[in-house]
Amino acid sequence: MSIELMPAAGLSEADVQRVAELFGRLVEAGAALGWVEAPLRAEIAELVADLASGVDDGETSAAIARTGDEIVGFAYWRRYARPTHRPHVDIEKVGVDPRAQGTGAGRGLMDALIASAREQGTEVVTLDLREDNAAAIGLYESLGFRLCGRLPRFVAVGAQRFDTLLYALDLRSGR
């Protein structure tokens, strides 16, 4: 397996399709990625283009996990837009194919994103996730993320409600 950062040129059409298929499979299996239904390919193409447009100026970073030509993981962060939050980034999505879970794909994606955040002078990396994602909680905590808040019953999936957990990784020296 290889982990790479997405270049400012973006992804090939074939890779956009692979990311769309990855997220589609994950959402259909119930993954907590913010979609209720599998995202359309056009939506993923727009997302990838938006992420690519921010790479060179440090506004975004995306990491890709590959096994051969297959994309088995995709994750990204965006810099906060508010002027008072500009030193910080938020990891918005981390998706790993179930067949690649437990192989280090998630850790590789996160390591790549954290390294790119450091290179961009980021002070704090934040993320949020659904309370029932025990594997992701374990990964994030092992990387040094600390729980800093909880939004009770914040995520709605049909009639079900889940807490959202808020995590932060302080990259400032000495913290």
XYZ file of N, CA and C in Angstrom:
525
model
N 0.841 -1.175 0.000
C 0.000 0.000 0.000
C 0.883 1.234 0.000
N 0.428 2.254 -0.703
C 1.157 3.520 -0.721
C 0.216 4.637 -0.288
N 0.807 5.650 0.326
C 0.069 6.850 0.741
C 0.715 8.023 0.030
N -0.117 8.874 -0.564
C 0.404 10.053 -1.247
C -0.516 11.233 -0.976
N 0.043 12.422 -1.082
C -0.773 13.631 -1.008
C -1.240 13.983 -2.407
N -2.470 14.451 -2.505
C -3.005 14.853 -3.791
C -2.288 16.113 -4.265
N -1.832 16.112 -5.526
C -1.165 17.315 -6.040
C -2.176 18.404 -6.393
N -1.673 19.613 -6.592
C -2.544 20.730 -6.965
C -3.221 20.490 -8.311
N -2.676 19.604 -9.124
C -3.294 19.279 -10.409
C -4.548 18.433 -10.220
N -4.765 17.921 -9.011
C -5.955 17.128 -8.732
C -5.759 15.668 -9.063
N -6.845 14.999 -9.395
C -6.837 13.571 -9.690
C -7.306 13.328 -11.114
N -6.901 12.210 -11.659
C -7.385 11.815 -12.980
C -8.877 11.498 -12.894
N -9.527 11.468 -14.033
C -10.948 11.107 -14.071
C -11.165 9.724 -13.475
N -10.256 8.797 -13.767
C -10.378 7.437 -13.231
C -10.270 7.452 -11.713
N -9.360 8.267 -11.168
C -9.226 8.337 -9.714
C -10.410 9.028 -9.056
N -10.975 10.044 -9.708
C -12.195 10.668 -9.181
C -13.292 9.614 -9.086
N -13.414 8.804 -10.110
C -14.407 7.729 -10.103
C -14.121 6.748 -8.966
N -12.854 6.418 -8.743
C -12.488 5.496 -7.664
C -12.839 6.069 -6.289
N -12.608 7.362 -6.105
C -12.967 8.002 -4.830
C -14.481 7.994 -4.658
N -15.210 8.297 -5.727
C -16.673 8.283 -5.656
C -17.175 6.888 -5.304
N -16.588 5.878 -5.898
C -16.994 4.495 -5.596
C -16.658 4.130 -4.155
N -15.485 4.547 -3.689
C -15.082 4.280 -2.302
C -16.084 4.901 -1.338
N -16.348 6.200 -1.479
C -17.284 6.859 -0.579
C -18.686 6.272 -0.721
N -19.075 5.930 -1.933
C -20.380 5.320 -2.151
C -20.525 4.008 -1.390
N -19.524 3.131 -1.494
C -19.558 1.855 -0.764
C -19.620 2.088 0.741
N -18.838 3.030 1.219
C -18.800 3.296 2.659
C -20.144 3.814 3.162
N -20.722 4.763 2.448
C -22.004 5.335 2.865
C -23.097 4.275 2.812
N -23.117 3.486 1.767
C -24.126 2.429 1.656
C -24.002 1.404 2.784
N -22.787 1.248 3.322
C -22.568 0.315 4.434
C -22.825 0.970 5.791
N -23.210 2.261 5.781
C -23.557 2.934 7.027
C -22.461 3.782 7.640
N -21.381 4.008 6.910
C -20.285 4.823 7.446
C -20.764 6.245 7.738
N -20.223 6.808 8.792
C -20.586 8.157 9.234
C -19.689 9.187 8.548
N -20.008 9.500 7.302
C -19.203 10.441 6.528
C -19.940 11.729 6.184
N -21.147 11.879 6.702
C -21.893 13.102 6.454
C -22.899 13.011 5.325
N -22.902 11.894 4.619
C -23.897 11.674 3.576
C -24.892 10.632 4.055
N -26.151 10.796 3.691
C -27.170 9.794 3.979
C -27.251 8.815 2.814
N -27.046 9.327 1.603
C -27.001 8.507 0.400
C -25.634 8.667 -0.243
N -25.238 7.659 -1.010
C -23.944 7.707 -1.683
C -23.814 8.989 -2.504
N -22.682 9.673 -2.385
C -22.505 10.906 -3.161
C -22.398 10.585 -4.658
N -22.886 11.489 -5.461
C -22.790 11.336 -6.914
C -21.360 11.611 -7.367
N -20.985 11.027 -8.477
C -19.647 11.225 -9.023
C -19.369 12.715 -9.251
N -20.369 13.440 -9.733
C -20.207 14.883 -9.984
C -19.900 15.630 -8.685
N -20.508 15.217 -7.596
C -20.240 15.846 -6.301
C -18.799 15.597 -5.865
N -18.327 14.380 -6.078
C -16.943 14.056 -5.713
C -15.976 14.788 -6.635
N -16.294 14.903 -7.914
C -15.442 15.646 -8.841
C -15.315 17.103 -8.402
N -16.426 17.688 -7.976
C -16.410 19.076 -7.496
C -15.584 19.189 -6.208
N -15.748 18.229 -5.304
C -14.976 18.218 -4.062
C -13.487 18.138 -4.361
N -13.092 17.206 -5.217
C -11.675 17.024 -5.551
C -11.112 18.284 -6.199
N -11.853 18.895 -7.110
C -11.397 20.126 -7.760
C -11.226 21.246 -6.735
N -12.169 21.352 -5.807
C -12.077 22.374 -4.764
C -10.861 22.130 -3.869
N -10.654 20.882 -3.490
C -9.490 20.564 -2.659
C -8.191 20.868 -3.412
N -8.119 20.479 -4.675
C -6.911 20.707 -5.472
C -6.603 22.196 -5.592
N -7.636 23.024 -5.700
C -7.418 24.464 -5.872
C -6.805 25.118 -4.634
N -6.888 24.446 -3.485
C -6.332 25.018 -2.267
C -5.009 24.431 -1.820
N -4.483 23.470 -2.564
C -3.261 22.775 -2.147
C -2.061 23.717 -2.116
N -1.818 24.443 -3.202
C -0.606 25.261 -3.287
C -0.536 26.369 -2.248
N -1.680 26.921 -1.848
C -1.655 28.010 -0.872
C -1.932 27.545 0.557
N -1.917 26.229 0.803
C -2.060 25.711 2.158
C -3.460 25.783 2.726
N -4.446 25.918 1.860
C -5.840 25.973 2.312
C -6.431 24.573 2.491
N -5.873 23.597 1.788
C -6.384 22.222 1.826
C -5.237 21.240 1.679
N -5.521 20.013 2.078
C -4.611 18.902 1.811
C -5.450 17.638 1.769
N -5.142 16.764 0.828
C -5.851 15.489 0.715
C -4.828 14.376 0.591
N -5.108 13.265 1.245
C -4.232 12.095 1.206
C -4.991 10.924 0.600
N -4.253 10.113 -0.146
C -4.827 8.977 -0.858
C -4.043 7.729 -0.483
N -4.765 6.657 -0.153
C -4.147 5.352 0.085
C -4.475 4.477 -1.117
N -3.436 3.850 -1.673
C -3.612 3.003 -2.856
C -3.044 1.616 -2.614
N -3.729 0.669 -3.204
C -3.202 -0.680 -3.356
C -3.240 -0.933 -4.849
N -2.089 -0.869 -5.482
C -2.047 -0.926 -6.936
C -2.761 0.288 -7.495
N -3.686 0.067 -8.422
C -4.461 1.169 -9.007
C -5.692 1.512 -8.179
N -6.023 0.655 -7.223
C -7.236 0.844 -6.436
C -7.020 1.872 -5.326
N -7.961 2.791 -5.170
C -7.921 3.734 -4.053
C -8.686 3.091 -2.903
N -7.976 2.851 -1.798
C -8.589 2.192 -0.640
C -8.796 3.155 0.517
N -8.366 4.402 0.346
C -8.581 5.404 1.383
C -8.425 6.804 0.838
N -9.209 7.717 1.395
C -9.145 9.118 0.988
C -9.512 9.951 2.201
N -8.734 10.985 2.467
C -8.980 11.852 3.621
C -8.494 13.256 3.281
N -9.071 14.252 3.954
C -8.620 15.613 3.674
C -8.912 16.548 4.835
N -8.156 17.665 4.823
C -8.435 18.761 5.742
C -8.604 20.044 4.944
N -9.267 20.985 5.606
C -9.405 22.357 5.094
C -9.014 23.316 6.213
N -8.417 24.412 5.794
C -8.103 25.474 6.751
C -9.404 26.189 7.097
N -9.531 26.590 8.357
C -10.712 27.338 8.772
C -10.755 28.679 8.052
N -11.947 29.119 7.673
C -12.111 30.359 6.911
C -12.113 31.606 7.791
N -12.622 31.494 9.012
C -12.698 32.683 9.875
C -11.298 33.209 10.169
N -11.105 34.527 10.100
C -9.782 35.095 10.350
C -9.196 34.694 11.710
N -10.028 34.570 12.712
C -9.532 34.224 14.050
C -9.180 32.742 14.179
N -9.563 31.938 13.195
C -9.277 30.498 13.233
C -8.281 30.073 12.159
N -7.697 31.006 11.428
C -6.817 30.706 10.297
C -5.608 29.842 10.648
N -5.076 29.884 11.862
C -3.914 29.028 12.149
C -4.264 27.541 12.252
N -5.537 27.205 12.117
C -5.987 25.846 12.394
C -6.626 25.208 11.163
N -6.624 23.853 11.142
C -7.280 23.112 10.062
C -8.227 22.083 10.669
N -9.206 21.668 9.864
C -10.174 20.673 10.299
C -10.159 19.490 9.336
N -9.941 18.310 9.869
C -10.030 17.102 9.051
C -11.511 16.813 8.874
N -11.964 16.890 7.641
C -13.394 16.785 7.368
C -13.861 15.371 7.061
N -13.054 14.609 6.352
C -13.460 13.245 6.007
C -12.243 12.332 5.996
N -12.450 11.129 6.526
C -11.470 10.050 6.453
C -12.258 8.800 6.098
N -11.997 8.263 4.924
C -12.704 7.064 4.483
C -11.726 5.979 4.081
N -11.888 4.794 4.664
C -11.032 3.652 4.337
C -11.928 2.466 3.996
N -11.651 1.857 2.874
C -12.390 0.670 2.447
C -12.304 -0.387 3.543
N -13.423 -1.035 3.891
C -13.402 -2.059 4.946
C -12.366 -3.156 4.704
N -12.103 -3.478 3.442
C -11.100 -4.508 3.140
C -9.689 -4.051 3.492
N -9.481 -2.741 3.617
C -8.162 -2.204 3.939
C -8.057 -1.762 5.397
N -9.152 -1.865 6.140
C -9.093 -1.480 7.550
C -8.235 -2.490 8.300
N -7.434 -1.983 9.216
C -6.525 -2.836 9.965
C -5.187 -3.059 9.270
N -4.997 -2.427 8.116
C -3.736 -2.595 7.372
C -2.811 -1.391 7.526
N -3.241 -0.385 8.264
C -2.449 0.832 8.413
C -2.849 1.942 7.459
N -3.879 1.712 6.658
C -4.311 2.741 5.696
C -4.782 4.004 6.411
N -5.631 3.846 7.424
C -6.124 5.008 8.161
C -5.007 5.771 8.844
N -4.108 5.047 9.490
C -2.959 5.692 10.150
C -2.087 6.401 9.123
N -1.869 5.775 7.976
C -1.067 6.402 6.931
C -1.692 7.678 6.417
N -2.998 7.648 6.197
C -3.700 8.859 5.758
C -3.562 9.966 6.798
N -3.798 9.608 8.054
C -3.727 10.613 9.125
C -2.306 11.146 9.294
N -1.306 10.267 9.252
C 0.085 10.720 9.358
C 0.410 11.709 8.248
N -0.040 11.413 7.026
C 0.224 12.308 5.898
C -0.466 13.655 6.084
N -1.709 13.631 6.566
C -2.432 14.891 6.776
C -1.816 15.713 7.909
N -1.431 15.042 8.983
C -0.802 15.761 10.101
C 0.523 16.363 9.654
N 1.319 15.604 8.885
C 2.597 16.129 8.385
C 2.366 17.336 7.479
N 1.367 17.268 6.612
C 1.116 18.415 5.728
C 0.624 19.617 6.524
N -0.152 19.381 7.571
C -0.598 20.483 8.426
C 0.597 21.136 9.116
N 1.515 20.318 9.621
C 2.736 20.864 10.249
C 3.520 21.716 9.249
N 3.691 21.182 8.040
C 4.446 21.906 7.009
C 3.809 23.251 6.680
N 2.497 23.362 6.854
C 1.782 24.609 6.571
C 1.719 25.530 7.785
N 2.412 25.165 8.870
C 2.446 26.017 10.051
C 1.189 25.967 10.895
N 0.420 24.914 10.755
C -0.829 24.766 11.502
C -0.551 24.645 12.993
N -1.383 25.283 13.797
C -1.247 25.196 15.243
C -2.088 24.065 15.831
N -3.340 23.947 15.399
C -4.241 22.931 15.942
C -4.992 22.263 14.797
N -5.038 20.930 14.849
C -5.824 20.140 13.905
C -7.051 19.646 14.655
N -8.226 19.871 14.088
C -9.455 19.414 14.728
C -10.146 18.381 13.842
N -11.025 17.641 14.459
C -11.887 16.719 13.731
C -13.072 16.392 14.615
N -14.122 15.898 13.988
C -15.253 15.413 14.765
C -15.692 14.092 14.174
N -16.324 13.280 14.995
C -16.798 11.990 14.534
C -17.949 11.524 15.388
N -18.648 10.542 14.856
C -19.787 9.976 15.557
C -19.294 9.089 16.694
N -20.001 9.142 17.798
C -19.604 8.440 19.027
C -19.470 6.939 18.878
N -20.113 6.343 17.903
C -20.091 4.884 17.772
C -18.951 4.370 16.899
N -18.031 5.244 16.495
C -16.920 4.844 15.640
C -15.690 4.538 16.496
N -15.747 3.411 17.199
C -14.695 3.054 18.171
C -13.321 2.908 17.528
N -13.262 2.320 16.332
C -11.961 2.134 15.679
C -11.305 3.480 15.389
N -12.082 4.439 14.881
C -11.528 5.758 14.578
C -11.123 6.489 15.858
N -11.932 6.361 16.898
C -11.577 6.997 18.179
C -10.229 6.469 18.663
N -10.047 5.161 18.603
C -8.769 4.563 19.018
C -7.605 5.072 18.188
N -7.795 5.170 16.880
C -6.737 5.670 16.004
C -6.390 7.108 16.357
N -7.407 7.967 16.430
C -7.143 9.385 16.678
C -6.468 9.597 18.024
N -6.924 8.901 19.042
C -6.296 9.051 20.361
C -4.860 8.542 20.342
N -4.581 7.481 19.591
C -3.211 6.971 19.508
C -2.283 7.951 18.790
N -2.861 8.838 17.984
C -2.078 9.852 17.278
C -1.915 11.130 18.093
N -2.492 11.162 19.290
C -2.351 12.326 20.162
C -3.543 13.258 20.189
N -4.590 12.966 19.447
C -5.796 13.795 19.510
C -6.436 13.608 20.880
N -6.971 14.689 21.407
C -7.632 14.656 22.709
C -9.080 15.107 22.569
N -9.955 14.404 23.284
C -11.370 14.753 23.299
C -11.518 16.124 23.941
N -12.224 17.024 23.268
C -12.401 18.361 23.831
C -13.868 18.779 23.883
N -14.766 17.885 23.473
C -16.172 18.228 23.569
C -17.071 17.153 22.998
N -18.344 17.298 23.321
C -19.366 16.355 22.868
C -20.636 17.141 22.573
N -21.247 16.866 21.447
C -22.542 17.447 21.098
C -23.565 16.315 21.165
N -24.352 16.278 22.236
C -25.306 15.177 22.408
C -26.343 15.118 21.284
N -26.564 13.915 20.797
C -27.603 13.625 19.802
C -27.559 14.594 18.607
N -26.381 14.956 18.171
C -26.182 15.962 17.127
C -26.357 15.396 15.719
N -25.988 14.136 15.519
C -26.060 13.512 14.191
C -27.388 12.785 14.055
N -28.102 13.099 12.981
C -29.388 12.464 12.715
C -29.262 11.552 11.501
N -29.555 10.279 11.721
C -29.599 9.303 10.635
C -30.979 8.671 10.708
N -31.886 9.215 9.931
C -33.278 8.790 10.057
C -33.764 9.145 11.457
N -34.332 8.166 12.148
C -34.825 8.388 13.512
C -33.726 8.238 14.555
N -32.575 7.706 14.155
C -31.479 7.517 15.115
C -30.746 8.830 15.360
N -30.242 8.983 16.593
C -29.438 10.140 16.952
C -28.156 9.646 17.603
N -27.047 10.320 17.275
C -25.737 9.968 17.814
C -25.058 11.229 18.318
N -24.252 11.089 19.359
C -23.425 12.198 19.814
C -22.297 12.416 18.805
N -21.883 13.660 18.663
C -20.681 14.003 17.915
C -19.584 14.286 18.924
N -18.427 13.665 18.707
C -17.263 13.899 19.565
C -16.320 14.854 18.851
N -15.817 15.831 19.573
C -14.901 16.836 19.030
C -13.494 16.553 19.566
N -12.546 16.455 18.654
C -11.157 16.155 19.017
C -10.229 17.223 18.476
N -9.088 17.399 19.152
C -8.075 18.358 18.695
C -6.679 17.792 18.946
N -5.781 18.120 18.043
C -4.369 17.787 18.156
C -3.601 19.097 18.117
N -2.939 19.431 19.217
C -2.193 20.687 19.330
C -0.796 20.466 18.777
N -0.454 21.167 17.695
C 0.860 21.023 17.074
C 1.854 22.087 17.515
N 1.414 22.983 18.395
C 2.321 24.024 18.881
C 3.362 23.363 19.769
N 4.578 23.798 19.677
C 5.657 23.168 20.451
C 5.395 23.321 21.949
N 5.724 22.257 22.681
C 5.583 22.295 24.135
C 4.181 22.019 24.638
N 3.276 21.602 23.779
C 1.899 21.350 24.237
C 1.505 19.927 24.006
